[in-house]
Amino acid sequence: MEKLSFGQKPKVLVVGAGPIGLAAALEFSNFEIQTLVVDELSEINRASKAICWSQRSLEILNRVGLAEQFIKKGSTWKKGRVFKAEEEIYNFNLQVEAGFKAPAFINLQQYYVEQFLIDKLKEFEYPVLRRGHKVVDISLTKDNRALVQIEHDQDMYKVIADYVVAADGVRSTIRKALELEMQGNYFDEQFLIVDVKVNRSFPLERKFWFQPKFHDGQSALLHVQPDNILRIDLQLGPNMDPELELDEERVRARVNKILGSDVDYKLEWISLYSFSCKRMQRFRHGPIFFVGDAAHAVSPFGARGGNGGIQDIDNLVWKVSSVIKGKASRALLDTYDEERIPAADENLLNSARSTGFMTPKTQASVDFREAVFELSKTMPFARDFINSGRLSQPYKYIGSSLVSEDDISFCSDGILPGQSILDAPIFIGRNQTWLIDQIANAFSLVAFVDEEKTALSIPEYLDEVCGQLDLVEQYLVVTSKRLNGTSKKFLYDATGLAFERWAAYDGTIYLVRPDHHIAARWKETPTILELKQAYRKSISL
Amino acid sequence: MNADDYLTQINNITDPDQFYEDLIQAHDGLSANQSQQLNSRIILLMANQIADNRRLKELITLAKMSLDVT
């Protein structure tokens, strides 16, 4: 399978074959960029680790052809239930609206995620995954490329890469080699993860308990994974003795109290952890880009680690690929920091707030939390203060230097410039498909047509725009009516959901980036010059 | 939406998490007595914003009912 000999120089070196590094490699392959992935582990770690994958992550993976497999194997859950002691205070539904290909969330063990990504990588010509290859040092060459020392089977070799993606996790070797640090807050609260395989199926829902009787008044979280595996996450408090807490009998005693005596189970994975909310000051250092946990670390409540990391690489890969192909200037690379640092900060803020609510430290915070719980039982307004984790949302790059000002005639309805696209069911001929399936991994124009005369005139206009703008490879026309004799690029919005979600009228145009965030939009068809200006802005020209 | 919805059903704050964080942080480093005083002052300031006596009375009654001492 090796297609890159040891002497060769890859365009991109990805360090770390976790979900984020592998997803980066897949996206680079999609752009036909020669990529090498190295990981010090010789095989996939069979620990479940990250399990919650958001709609946005699934939509990103959909572009590399993986969403179906994830959705099929994963446990789709929508309902979250929140308990105080043994009483259910309220529950929430994450997917109120239908009409999206990807569900709001699935749970899927990290080892499945990594396996699916690796299997997909094998379909590409370029990427090579080298396991058991450990990065020991990194430096910059005179021409600003990365010189990376790699150890394998006690041998050392060097790789010179144009770009390096450091996806080597919270204890990043690359970060240490460059003497860079993460800064933020450390929480001394310890948590215990126990994954158990049970002999029956459990309802597909997330359960969170504040101060349950079965766990000495600390908090507890229960998630359902495929293959009848349950994720139990227990708050233990500070200053726990790891040896004592990881003792199997002690763990079993805790699990028994949660599951009850009638459930047979096998311990799959036990892990004791504490966490920090911190990030690097900058994620880009010359040709080296830090992504995922290597760049920023959050608490697990909110599923913002893995899903934040997937959004990192989705933001990065099209930019680096465009520069490698000579279609954009290096200035575009600086916008990785500009767009992803605020995204990391949003994740850090939410993560720190959730942690604060779960572990009240002052008397005032204990008192207010108690008031919130009590009021919540009869007064729903108070439920919005209960924070058992604010689940990962796609970040909106509003105000980014790549994103044009909004057309005010939208009145902020639909999808704002900077926001990621919204899916909808659509028809090609008689066949139902999804909007996200039709929009390519490239700059695209999405036009909306309500009137027949626009349907006749708009393809010529769109062809001309695509011809003039280098990276705009595709256009789609969403129609409100079933139109006869039109091309494959015409998508019929039978449910009206596409028009509604995109707040579209006859002649509305959206310029969509390769990462499926909106670069610019016009309620009425813009001049080619206007479109050109927005496009140039979106690639830092 | 009826008046009761506005009082107890719907959270009307633009960003509840932000408010909650600000509220908790305001108490950091205060003694129990200072915390009490801070709360009292916050309540009085907020009451001045609500302004309407009938509504203020309703809120007091609702809070007290939930305290289960009436």
Coordinates of C-alpha atoms in Angstrom, one line a residue:
Chain A
M1 CA 0.0 0.0 0.0
E2 CA 3.0 2.3 0.4
K3 CA 2.9 4.8 -2.5
L4 CA 5.4 7.2 -1.0
S5 CA 9.0 6.0 -0.7
F6 CA 10.9 7.0 2.4
G7 CA 13.1 9.5 0.6
Q8 CA 10.2 11.4 -0.8
K9 CA 8.9 14.7 0.3
P10 CA 5.2 14.9 1.0
K11 CA 3.3 18.1 0.5
V12 CA 1.7 17.6 3.8
L13 CA 2.7 15.6 6.8
V14 CA -0.1 14.8 9.3
V15 CA 1.2 13.8 12.7
G16 CA -1.3 11.7 14.7
A17 CA -3.7 9.2 13.3
G18 CA -6.6 10.0 15.7
P19 CA -10.0 11.0 14.2
I20 CA -8.8 14.6 13.6
G21 CA -5.5 13.7 11.8
L22 CA -7.2 11.0 9.8
A23 CA -10.0 13.3 8.8
A24 CA -7.4 15.9 7.7
A25 CA -5.6 13.3 5.6
L26 CA -8.9 12.3 3.9
E27 CA -9.8 15.8 3.1
F28 CA -6.3 16.5 1.7
S29 CA -6.7 13.3 -0.5
N30 CA -10.0 14.7 -1.7
F31 CA -8.1 17.7 -2.9
E32 CA -5.5 15.4 -4.5
I33 CA -2.7 16.6 -2.2
Q34 CA 0.0 14.1 -1.5
T35 CA -0.2 13.4 2.2
L36 CA 1.7 11.3 4.7
V37 CA 0.3 10.3 8.1
V38 CA 2.5 9.1 10.9
D39 CA 1.4 7.8 14.3
E40 CA 3.6 6.4 17.1
L41 CA 1.1 3.7 18.0
S42 CA 1.4 0.5 16.0
E43 CA -2.4 -0.1 16.0
I44 CA -5.7 1.5 16.9
N45 CA -6.2 1.9 20.6
R46 CA -9.3 -0.1 21.5
A47 CA -10.5 2.4 24.1
S48 CA -13.9 4.1 23.2
K49 CA -12.6 7.6 24.1
A50 CA -14.5 10.2 22.1
I51 CA -18.0 9.0 21.4
C52 CA -20.3 11.9 20.5
W53 CA -20.3 13.1 16.9
S54 CA -22.4 16.1 15.9
Q55 CA -24.5 16.8 12.8
R56 CA -21.8 19.2 11.6
S57 CA -19.0 16.6 11.9
L58 CA -21.2 14.1 10.0
E59 CA -21.8 16.7 7.3
I60 CA -18.1 17.3 7.0
L61 CA -17.4 13.6 6.8
N62 CA -20.2 13.3 4.2
R63 CA -17.9 15.2 1.8
V64 CA -15.4 12.3 2.0
G65 CA -18.2 9.8 1.6
L66 CA -18.4 8.5 5.2
A67 CA -21.6 9.9 6.7
E68 CA -23.8 6.8 5.7
Q69 CA -21.4 4.4 7.4
F70 CA -21.2 6.5 10.6
I71 CA -25.0 6.9 10.8
K72 CA -25.6 3.2 10.1
K73 CA -23.2 2.0 12.8
G74 CA -23.6 4.8 15.3
S75 CA -26.4 5.2 17.9
T76 CA -28.5 8.1 16.9
W77 CA -29.9 9.9 20.0
K78 CA -32.0 13.0 20.2
K79 CA -33.2 13.0 23.8
G80 CA -31.3 14.3 26.8
R81 CA -32.8 13.8 30.2
V82 CA -31.7 15.8 33.2
F83 CA -32.2 14.6 36.8
K84 CA -31.8 16.2 40.2
A85 CA -31.3 13.4 42.7
E86 CA -33.6 10.7 41.3
E87 CA -36.2 13.1 40.0
E88 CA -36.3 14.0 36.3
I89 CA -36.4 17.8 36.1
Y90 CA -36.7 18.1 32.4
N91 CA -35.7 16.7 29.1
F92 CA -34.7 18.1 25.7
N93 CA -34.9 17.1 22.1
L94 CA -31.9 18.0 20.1
Q95 CA -33.6 17.4 16.7
V96 CA -36.9 19.2 16.7
E97 CA -36.9 19.6 12.9
A98 CA -36.8 16.8 10.3
G99 CA -35.3 17.1 6.9
F100 CA -31.6 16.7 7.5
K101 CA -29.5 13.8 6.2
A102 CA -27.4 13.7 9.3
P103 CA -29.0 13.4 12.8
A104 CA -28.2 16.0 15.5
F105 CA -25.8 13.5 17.2
I106 CA -24.6 10.0 17.0
N107 CA -22.6 8.1 19.5
L108 CA -19.8 6.0 18.0
Q109 CA -16.6 4.7 19.7
Q110 CA -13.4 6.4 18.6
Y111 CA -11.9 3.0 17.5
Y112 CA -14.8 2.6 14.9
V113 CA -14.3 6.2 13.8
E114 CA -10.6 5.6 13.2
Q115 CA -11.2 2.3 11.5
F116 CA -13.7 3.8 9.1
L117 CA -11.4 6.7 8.3
I118 CA -8.5 4.4 7.7
D119 CA -10.5 2.1 5.4
K120 CA -11.6 5.1 3.4
L121 CA -8.0 6.4 3.1
K122 CA -7.0 3.2 1.4
E123 CA -9.2 4.1 -1.5
F124 CA -7.1 7.1 -2.4
E125 CA -3.9 7.0 -4.4
Y126 CA -1.9 9.5 -2.3
P127 CA -2.1 9.1 1.5
V128 CA 0.1 6.8 3.3
L129 CA -0.4 5.9 6.9
R130 CA 2.7 4.8 8.8
R131 CA 2.0 3.3 12.2
G132 CA 4.7 2.9 14.8
H133 CA 6.5 5.9 13.4
K134 CA 7.3 8.4 16.1
V135 CA 8.1 12.1 15.6
V136 CA 11.0 13.0 17.8
D137 CA 11.9 16.5 16.6
I138 CA 10.9 19.2 14.2
S139 CA 12.7 22.3 12.9
L140 CA 12.3 24.7 10.0
T141 CA 14.4 24.6 6.8
K142 CA 15.8 27.8 5.3
D143 CA 13.0 27.9 2.7
N144 CA 10.4 27.6 5.6
R145 CA 9.5 24.0 5.2
A146 CA 9.3 21.5 8.1
L147 CA 12.2 19.1 8.7
V148 CA 10.8 16.3 10.8
Q149 CA 12.9 13.6 12.5
I150 CA 11.0 10.3 12.8
E151 CA 11.9 7.2 14.6
H152 CA 10.8 3.7 13.5
D153 CA 12.1 0.3 14.7
Q154 CA 15.0 2.1 16.3
D155 CA 16.0 3.7 13.0
M156 CA 15.8 7.4 12.4
Y157 CA 14.8 9.1 9.2
K158 CA 13.9 12.6 8.0
V159 CA 10.9 13.9 6.2
I160 CA 10.8 17.4 4.7
A161 CA 7.2 18.5 4.3
D162 CA 5.8 21.7 2.8
Y163 CA 3.2 21.8 5.6
V164 CA 2.7 19.9 8.8
V165 CA -0.6 19.3 10.5
A166 CA 0.0 18.6 14.2
A167 CA -2.9 16.4 15.3
D168 CA -0.9 14.7 18.0
G169 CA -3.2 15.3 20.8
V170 CA -3.2 17.1 24.1
R171 CA 0.4 16.0 24.9
S172 CA 1.6 17.1 21.4
T173 CA 5.2 16.1 20.7
I174 CA 5.4 18.8 18.0
R175 CA 4.2 21.5 20.5
K176 CA 6.8 20.5 23.0
A177 CA 9.5 20.3 20.3
L178 CA 8.8 23.9 19.4
E179 CA 8.7 24.9 23.1
L180 CA 5.1 26.1 22.8
E181 CA 2.5 26.0 25.5
M182 CA -1.2 26.0 26.1
Q183 CA -2.6 28.5 28.6
G184 CA -5.9 28.4 30.5
N185 CA -7.5 26.9 33.6
Y186 CA -6.9 23.6 35.2
F187 CA -9.7 21.9 37.1
D188 CA -8.7 19.7 40.0
E189 CA -12.0 17.8 39.9
Q190 CA -11.5 14.1 38.8
F191 CA -13.8 12.0 36.8
L192 CA -14.1 8.3 36.1
I193 CA -15.1 6.9 32.8
V194 CA -16.4 3.3 32.8
D195 CA -17.6 1.7 29.5
V196 CA -19.5 -1.4 30.1
K197 CA -20.9 -4.0 27.7
V198 CA -24.5 -4.9 28.8
N199 CA -26.7 -7.9 28.0
R200 CA -29.6 -5.8 26.8
S201 CA -30.4 -2.7 24.9
F202 CA -30.9 0.6 26.6
P203 CA -33.0 3.6 25.4
L204 CA -31.1 5.9 23.0
E205 CA -30.8 8.9 25.2
R206 CA -28.3 10.9 27.2
K207 CA -29.0 10.9 31.0
F208 CA -27.4 13.4 33.3
W209 CA -27.8 13.4 37.1
F210 CA -27.0 16.2 39.4
Q211 CA -26.4 14.8 42.9
P212 CA -27.9 11.3 42.4
K213 CA -28.3 9.2 45.5
F214 CA -26.5 6.3 43.8
H215 CA -23.3 8.4 43.6
D216 CA -22.9 10.3 46.8
G217 CA -24.3 13.6 45.5
Q218 CA -21.8 14.0 42.7
S219 CA -22.8 14.2 39.0
A220 CA -23.2 11.3 36.7
L221 CA -23.6 10.9 32.9
L222 CA -24.9 7.9 30.9
H223 CA -24.5 7.6 27.2
V224 CA -25.4 4.7 24.9
Q225 CA -23.0 3.4 22.3
P226 CA -23.3 0.8 19.6
D227 CA -22.8 -2.9 20.4
N228 CA -24.7 -2.4 23.7
I229 CA -21.9 -0.5 25.3
L230 CA -22.8 2.1 27.9
R231 CA -20.6 5.1 28.7
I232 CA -20.7 6.0 32.4
D233 CA -19.0 9.2 33.4
L234 CA -18.8 9.9 37.2
Q235 CA -17.6 13.0 39.0
L236 CA -15.4 11.9 41.8
G237 CA -14.2 15.2 43.3
P238 CA -10.6 16.4 43.8
N239 CA -7.6 14.6 45.2
M240 CA -8.6 11.0 44.4
D241 CA -6.2 8.1 44.7
P242 CA -5.9 6.7 41.1
E243 CA -4.9 3.3 42.3
L244 CA -7.9 3.0 44.6
E245 CA -10.4 4.4 42.1
L246 CA -9.3 2.2 39.2
D247 CA -9.6 -0.9 41.3
E248 CA -12.0 -3.2 39.5
E249 CA -14.1 -4.2 42.5
R250 CA -14.6 -0.5 43.5
V251 CA -15.6 0.4 39.9
R252 CA -18.0 -2.5 39.8
A253 CA -19.6 -1.4 43.1
R254 CA -20.2 2.0 41.5
V255 CA -21.6 0.6 38.3
N256 CA -23.9 -1.8 40.2
K257 CA -25.5 1.1 41.9
I258 CA -26.3 2.8 38.6
L259 CA -27.4 -0.2 36.5
G260 CA -29.2 -2.2 39.3
S261 CA -28.6 -5.8 40.1
D262 CA -30.5 -7.3 37.2
V263 CA -28.1 -6.1 34.5
D264 CA -25.1 -8.3 33.6
Y265 CA -22.2 -6.4 32.2
K266 CA -18.6 -6.7 31.3
L267 CA -16.1 -3.9 31.9
E268 CA -14.8 -2.6 28.6
W269 CA -12.7 0.4 29.5
I270 CA -11.9 2.3 32.7
S271 CA -10.2 5.6 32.7
L272 CA -9.6 8.3 35.4
Y273 CA -9.3 11.8 34.1
S274 CA -9.2 15.5 35.0
F275 CA -9.1 18.3 32.5
S276 CA -8.1 21.8 31.6
C277 CA -9.7 24.4 29.5
K278 CA -6.7 25.8 27.6
R279 CA -5.4 26.7 24.2
M280 CA -2.2 27.7 22.4
Q281 CA -1.8 31.4 21.8
R282 CA -1.6 30.8 18.0
F283 CA -2.4 27.6 16.1
R284 CA -0.2 28.4 13.1
H285 CA 3.5 28.5 13.4
G286 CA 5.0 29.0 9.9
P287 CA 4.3 25.8 7.9
I288 CA 3.0 24.0 11.0
F289 CA -0.7 24.0 12.0
F290 CA -2.0 22.7 15.3
V291 CA -5.4 21.2 15.2
G292 CA -7.8 19.5 17.7
D293 CA -6.5 18.7 21.2
A294 CA -2.9 19.6 20.2
A295 CA -4.1 23.2 19.9
H296 CA -6.8 23.4 22.5
A297 CA -8.2 21.3 25.3
V298 CA -11.7 21.3 26.8
S299 CA -13.8 19.2 29.2
P300 CA -15.7 16.4 27.6
F301 CA -19.1 17.8 28.5
G302 CA -20.5 19.2 25.3
A303 CA -18.6 17.0 22.9
R304 CA -16.6 20.0 21.9
G305 CA -13.2 18.3 21.7
G306 CA -13.6 15.9 18.8
N307 CA -16.3 18.0 17.0
G308 CA -14.2 21.1 17.4
G309 CA -11.2 19.3 16.0
I310 CA -13.1 18.1 12.9
Q311 CA -14.2 21.7 12.3
D312 CA -10.5 22.8 12.7
I313 CA -9.3 20.6 9.9
D314 CA -12.3 21.4 7.7
N315 CA -11.3 25.1 8.0
L316 CA -7.6 24.3 7.4
V317 CA -7.5 21.8 4.5
W318 CA -9.1 23.8 1.7
K319 CA -6.9 26.8 2.5
V320 CA -3.6 24.8 2.5
S321 CA -4.7 22.9 -0.6
S322 CA -5.6 26.1 -2.5
V323 CA -2.2 27.5 -1.6
I324 CA -0.4 24.3 -2.6
K325 CA -2.2 24.4 -6.0
G326 CA -1.1 28.0 -6.5
K327 CA -4.7 29.2 -6.6
A328 CA -4.5 31.4 -3.5
S329 CA -1.8 33.4 -1.8
R330 CA -0.2 32.4 1.5
A331 CA -2.2 35.2 3.2
L332 CA -5.1 32.8 3.2
L333 CA -3.2 30.6 5.7
D334 CA -3.3 33.3 8.3
T335 CA -7.1 33.1 8.4
Y336 CA -6.9 29.7 10.0
D337 CA -6.0 31.4 13.2
E338 CA -8.4 34.2 12.6
E339 CA -11.3 31.8 12.2
R340 CA -10.5 29.0 14.5
I341 CA -9.2 30.8 17.5
P342 CA -12.6 32.4 18.2
A343 CA -14.1 29.0 17.6
A344 CA -11.8 27.5 20.2
D345 CA -12.6 30.3 22.6
E346 CA -16.4 29.6 22.2
N347 CA -15.8 26.0 23.0
L348 CA -13.6 26.9 26.0
L349 CA -16.1 29.3 27.3
N350 CA -19.0 26.8 27.1
S351 CA -16.8 24.1 28.5
A352 CA -15.7 26.2 31.5
R353 CA -19.3 27.3 32.2
S354 CA -20.6 23.7 32.2
T355 CA -17.7 22.7 34.5
G356 CA -18.5 25.6 36.8
F357 CA -22.2 24.6 37.1
M358 CA -21.3 21.0 37.8
T359 CA -18.7 21.8 40.4
P360 CA -20.0 24.9 42.3
K361 CA -17.1 26.3 44.3
T362 CA -18.5 29.2 46.3
Q363 CA -21.5 29.3 48.7
A364 CA -23.3 31.7 46.3
S365 CA -22.8 29.2 43.4
V366 CA -24.2 26.4 45.5
D367 CA -27.2 28.5 46.6
F368 CA -28.0 29.7 43.2
R369 CA -27.8 26.3 41.7
E370 CA -30.1 24.9 44.4
A371 CA -32.6 27.7 43.5
V372 CA -32.3 26.9 39.8
F373 CA -33.1 23.2 40.5
E374 CA -36.0 23.9 42.7
L375 CA -37.6 26.5 40.5
S376 CA -37.1 24.3 37.4
K377 CA -39.5 21.8 38.8
T378 CA -42.5 24.1 38.3
M379 CA -41.1 27.1 36.3
P380 CA -39.6 26.1 33.0
F381 CA -37.7 29.4 32.5
A382 CA -35.2 28.3 35.2
R383 CA -34.2 25.1 33.2
D384 CA -32.2 27.3 30.8
F385 CA -29.8 27.9 33.6
I386 CA -29.1 24.2 34.2
N387 CA -25.9 23.4 32.5
S388 CA -25.0 19.7 32.0
G389 CA -23.0 20.5 29.0
R390 CA -23.8 22.8 26.0
L391 CA -23.5 20.5 23.0
S392 CA -21.2 21.3 20.1
Q393 CA -22.6 23.7 17.5
P394 CA -20.9 24.6 14.2
Y395 CA -19.0 27.8 14.7
K396 CA -20.2 30.9 12.7
Y397 CA -17.3 32.8 11.1
I398 CA -19.3 36.0 11.2
G399 CA -17.1 39.1 10.7
S400 CA -14.2 37.0 9.4
S401 CA -12.0 38.9 6.9
L402 CA -12.9 36.2 4.3
V403 CA -16.7 36.7 4.7
S404 CA -18.6 39.5 3.0
E405 CA -21.1 41.8 4.7
D406 CA -24.6 40.4 4.7
D407 CA -27.1 41.6 2.1
I408 CA -29.4 43.6 4.4
S409 CA -32.5 42.6 2.4
F410 CA -32.3 39.2 4.0
C411 CA -33.1 40.8 7.3
S412 CA -30.7 38.3 8.9
D413 CA -33.0 35.4 7.9
G414 CA -31.6 32.2 6.4
I415 CA -27.9 31.4 6.5
L416 CA -25.7 34.3 7.5
P417 CA -22.3 34.8 5.7
G418 CA -19.8 32.9 7.8
Q419 CA -22.4 30.3 8.9
S420 CA -22.3 26.7 7.7
I421 CA -25.0 25.6 5.2
L422 CA -28.3 24.0 6.2
D423 CA -29.3 20.8 4.6
A424 CA -32.7 20.0 3.0
P425 CA -34.2 17.1 1.1
I426 CA -34.3 17.8 -2.7
F427 CA -35.1 16.0 -5.8
I428 CA -33.2 15.3 -9.0
G429 CA -35.9 14.1 -11.4
R430 CA -37.9 11.6 -9.3
N431 CA -35.0 10.7 -7.0
Q432 CA -34.8 12.2 -3.5
T433 CA -31.3 13.3 -2.4
W434 CA -29.9 15.8 0.0
L435 CA -28.6 19.3 -0.6
I436 CA -25.3 18.4 1.2
D437 CA -24.8 15.5 -1.2
Q438 CA -24.9 17.9 -4.2
I439 CA -22.6 20.6 -3.0
A440 CA -19.0 19.8 -3.9
N441 CA -15.8 20.1 -1.9
A442 CA -15.0 23.3 -3.8
F443 CA -16.3 26.8 -4.1
S444 CA -19.9 26.6 -5.3
L445 CA -22.7 28.9 -6.3
V446 CA -26.1 27.9 -5.1
A447 CA -28.8 29.8 -7.0
F448 CA -32.6 29.7 -6.3
V449 CA -35.2 29.9 -9.0
D450 CA -38.9 30.5 -8.5
E451 CA -39.9 31.6 -12.0
E452 CA -39.6 29.9 -15.4
K453 CA -37.9 32.8 -17.1
T454 CA -35.2 32.9 -14.5
A455 CA -34.7 29.2 -15.0
L456 CA -34.0 29.9 -18.6
S457 CA -31.6 32.8 -18.1
I458 CA -29.6 31.9 -15.0
P459 CA -27.5 28.9 -16.3
E460 CA -25.7 31.2 -18.8
Y461 CA -25.0 33.7 -16.0
L462 CA -23.7 31.0 -13.7
D463 CA -21.6 29.4 -16.4
E464 CA -19.9 32.7 -17.0
V465 CA -19.2 33.3 -13.3
C466 CA -17.7 29.8 -12.9
G467 CA -15.6 30.4 -16.0
Q468 CA -14.2 33.6 -14.5
L469 CA -13.5 32.5 -10.9
D470 CA -10.7 30.0 -10.7
L471 CA -11.8 28.0 -7.6
V472 CA -15.6 28.1 -8.3
E473 CA -16.0 24.7 -9.8
Q474 CA -19.7 24.2 -9.5
Y475 CA -23.1 25.7 -9.5
L476 CA -26.5 24.3 -8.5
V477 CA -29.9 25.7 -9.1
V478 CA -32.6 25.0 -6.5
T479 CA -36.1 25.4 -8.0
S480 CA -39.4 25.8 -6.2
K481 CA -41.3 24.1 -9.1
R482 CA -40.6 20.9 -11.0
L483 CA -39.2 22.3 -14.3
N484 CA -39.2 20.3 -17.5
G485 CA -36.2 19.8 -19.8
T486 CA -33.6 21.2 -17.3
S487 CA -30.2 20.0 -16.6
K488 CA -28.9 17.8 -13.8
K489 CA -27.9 20.9 -12.0
F490 CA -31.5 21.7 -11.3
L491 CA -32.6 20.5 -7.9
Y492 CA -36.3 20.5 -7.1
D493 CA -37.2 21.7 -3.6
A494 CA -40.4 19.7 -3.2
T495 CA -40.8 20.3 0.5
G496 CA -39.9 24.0 0.3
L497 CA -37.4 23.5 3.1
A498 CA -34.4 24.6 1.1
F499 CA -36.1 27.9 0.2
E500 CA -37.2 28.4 3.8
R501 CA -33.9 27.5 5.4
W502 CA -31.9 29.6 3.0
A503 CA -34.5 32.5 3.0
A504 CA -34.4 32.4 -0.8
Y505 CA -36.4 34.2 -3.5
D506 CA -36.3 34.1 -7.2
G507 CA -32.7 34.8 -8.3
T508 CA -31.1 34.5 -4.8
I509 CA -27.4 33.5 -5.0
Y510 CA -25.2 32.0 -2.2
L511 CA -21.4 31.7 -2.6
V512 CA -20.4 28.6 -0.7
R513 CA -16.8 27.9 0.4
P514 CA -15.2 24.5 0.1
D515 CA -15.9 23.9 3.8
H516 CA -19.6 24.7 3.2
H517 CA -19.6 27.9 5.1
I518 CA -21.2 30.9 3.3
A519 CA -18.8 33.4 1.9
A520 CA -21.4 35.8 0.6
R521 CA -25.1 36.0 -0.5
W522 CA -27.4 38.1 -2.5
K523 CA -31.2 38.2 -2.3
E524 CA -31.3 39.3 -5.9
T525 CA -28.8 38.0 -8.5
P526 CA -25.7 40.2 -8.2
T527 CA -23.6 41.5 -11.0
I528 CA -20.6 39.4 -12.0
L529 CA -18.3 42.1 -10.6
E530 CA -20.0 41.9 -7.2
L531 CA -19.6 38.2 -7.1
K532 CA -16.0 38.4 -8.2
Q533 CA -15.3 40.9 -5.3
A534 CA -16.8 38.6 -2.8
Y535 CA -14.9 35.6 -4.2
R536 CA -11.6 37.5 -4.0
K537 CA -12.3 38.5 -0.5
S538 CA -13.0 34.8 0.4
I539 CA -9.5 33.8 -0.6
S540 CA -7.7 36.8 0.9
L541 CA -7.0 38.5 -2.4
Chain B
M1 CA -48.1 34.3 25.3
N2 CA -50.0 35.0 28.5
A3 CA -48.6 36.9 31.5
D4 CA -47.7 33.7 33.4
D5 CA -45.7 32.4 30.4
Y6 CA -43.6 35.6 30.6
L7 CA -43.0 35.2 34.3
T8 CA -42.3 31.5 34.6
Q9 CA -42.5 29.5 31.3
I10 CA -40.0 31.2 29.0
N11 CA -36.5 32.4 29.8
N12 CA -36.5 35.9 28.4
I13 CA -32.7 36.6 28.9
T14 CA -30.8 36.9 25.6
D15 CA -27.9 34.8 26.9
P16 CA -28.9 32.9 30.1
D17 CA -25.4 31.3 30.4
Q18 CA -23.7 34.6 30.2
F19 CA -26.0 36.1 32.9
Y20 CA -25.5 33.1 35.2
E21 CA -21.7 33.3 34.9
D22 CA -21.7 37.1 35.6
L23 CA -24.0 36.5 38.6
I24 CA -21.8 33.8 40.1
Q25 CA -18.6 35.6 39.4
A26 CA -19.9 38.7 41.1
H27 CA -19.9 36.7 44.4
D28 CA -16.3 35.4 44.1
G29 CA -14.2 36.3 47.1
L30 CA -17.2 37.7 49.1
S31 CA -18.0 36.7 52.7
A32 CA -21.4 35.2 53.4
N33 CA -22.7 38.5 54.7
Q34 CA -21.3 40.4 51.7
S35 CA -22.9 37.9 49.4
Q36 CA -26.3 38.4 51.0
Q37 CA -25.9 42.2 50.7
L38 CA -24.9 41.9 47.1
N39 CA -28.0 39.8 46.4
S40 CA -30.2 42.2 48.2
R41 CA -28.9 45.1 46.2
I42 CA -29.2 43.2 42.9
I43 CA -32.8 42.4 43.7
L44 CA -33.6 46.1 44.4
L45 CA -32.0 47.3 41.2
M46 CA -33.8 44.6 39.2
A47 CA -37.1 45.5 40.9
N48 CA -36.6 49.1 39.8
Q49 CA -36.3 47.9 36.2
I50 CA -39.5 45.7 36.5
A51 CA -41.2 48.7 38.1
D52 CA -44.8 47.4 38.0
N53 CA -46.0 46.7 41.6
R54 CA -48.5 44.1 40.6
R55 CA -45.9 42.2 38.7
L56 CA -43.3 42.5 41.5
K57 CA -45.8 41.2 44.0
E58 CA -46.6 38.2 41.7
L59 CA -42.9 37.4 41.5
I60 CA -42.4 37.5 45.2
T61 CA -45.4 35.2 45.7
L62 CA -44.1 32.8 43.0
A63 CA -40.7 32.6 44.6
K64 CA -42.1 32.1 48.1
M65 CA -44.5 29.4 46.9
S66 CA -41.6 27.4 45.4
L67 CA -39.7 27.7 48.7
D68 CA -42.5 25.6 50.3
V69 CA -42.9 27.7 53.4
T70 CA -46.2 29.4 52.7

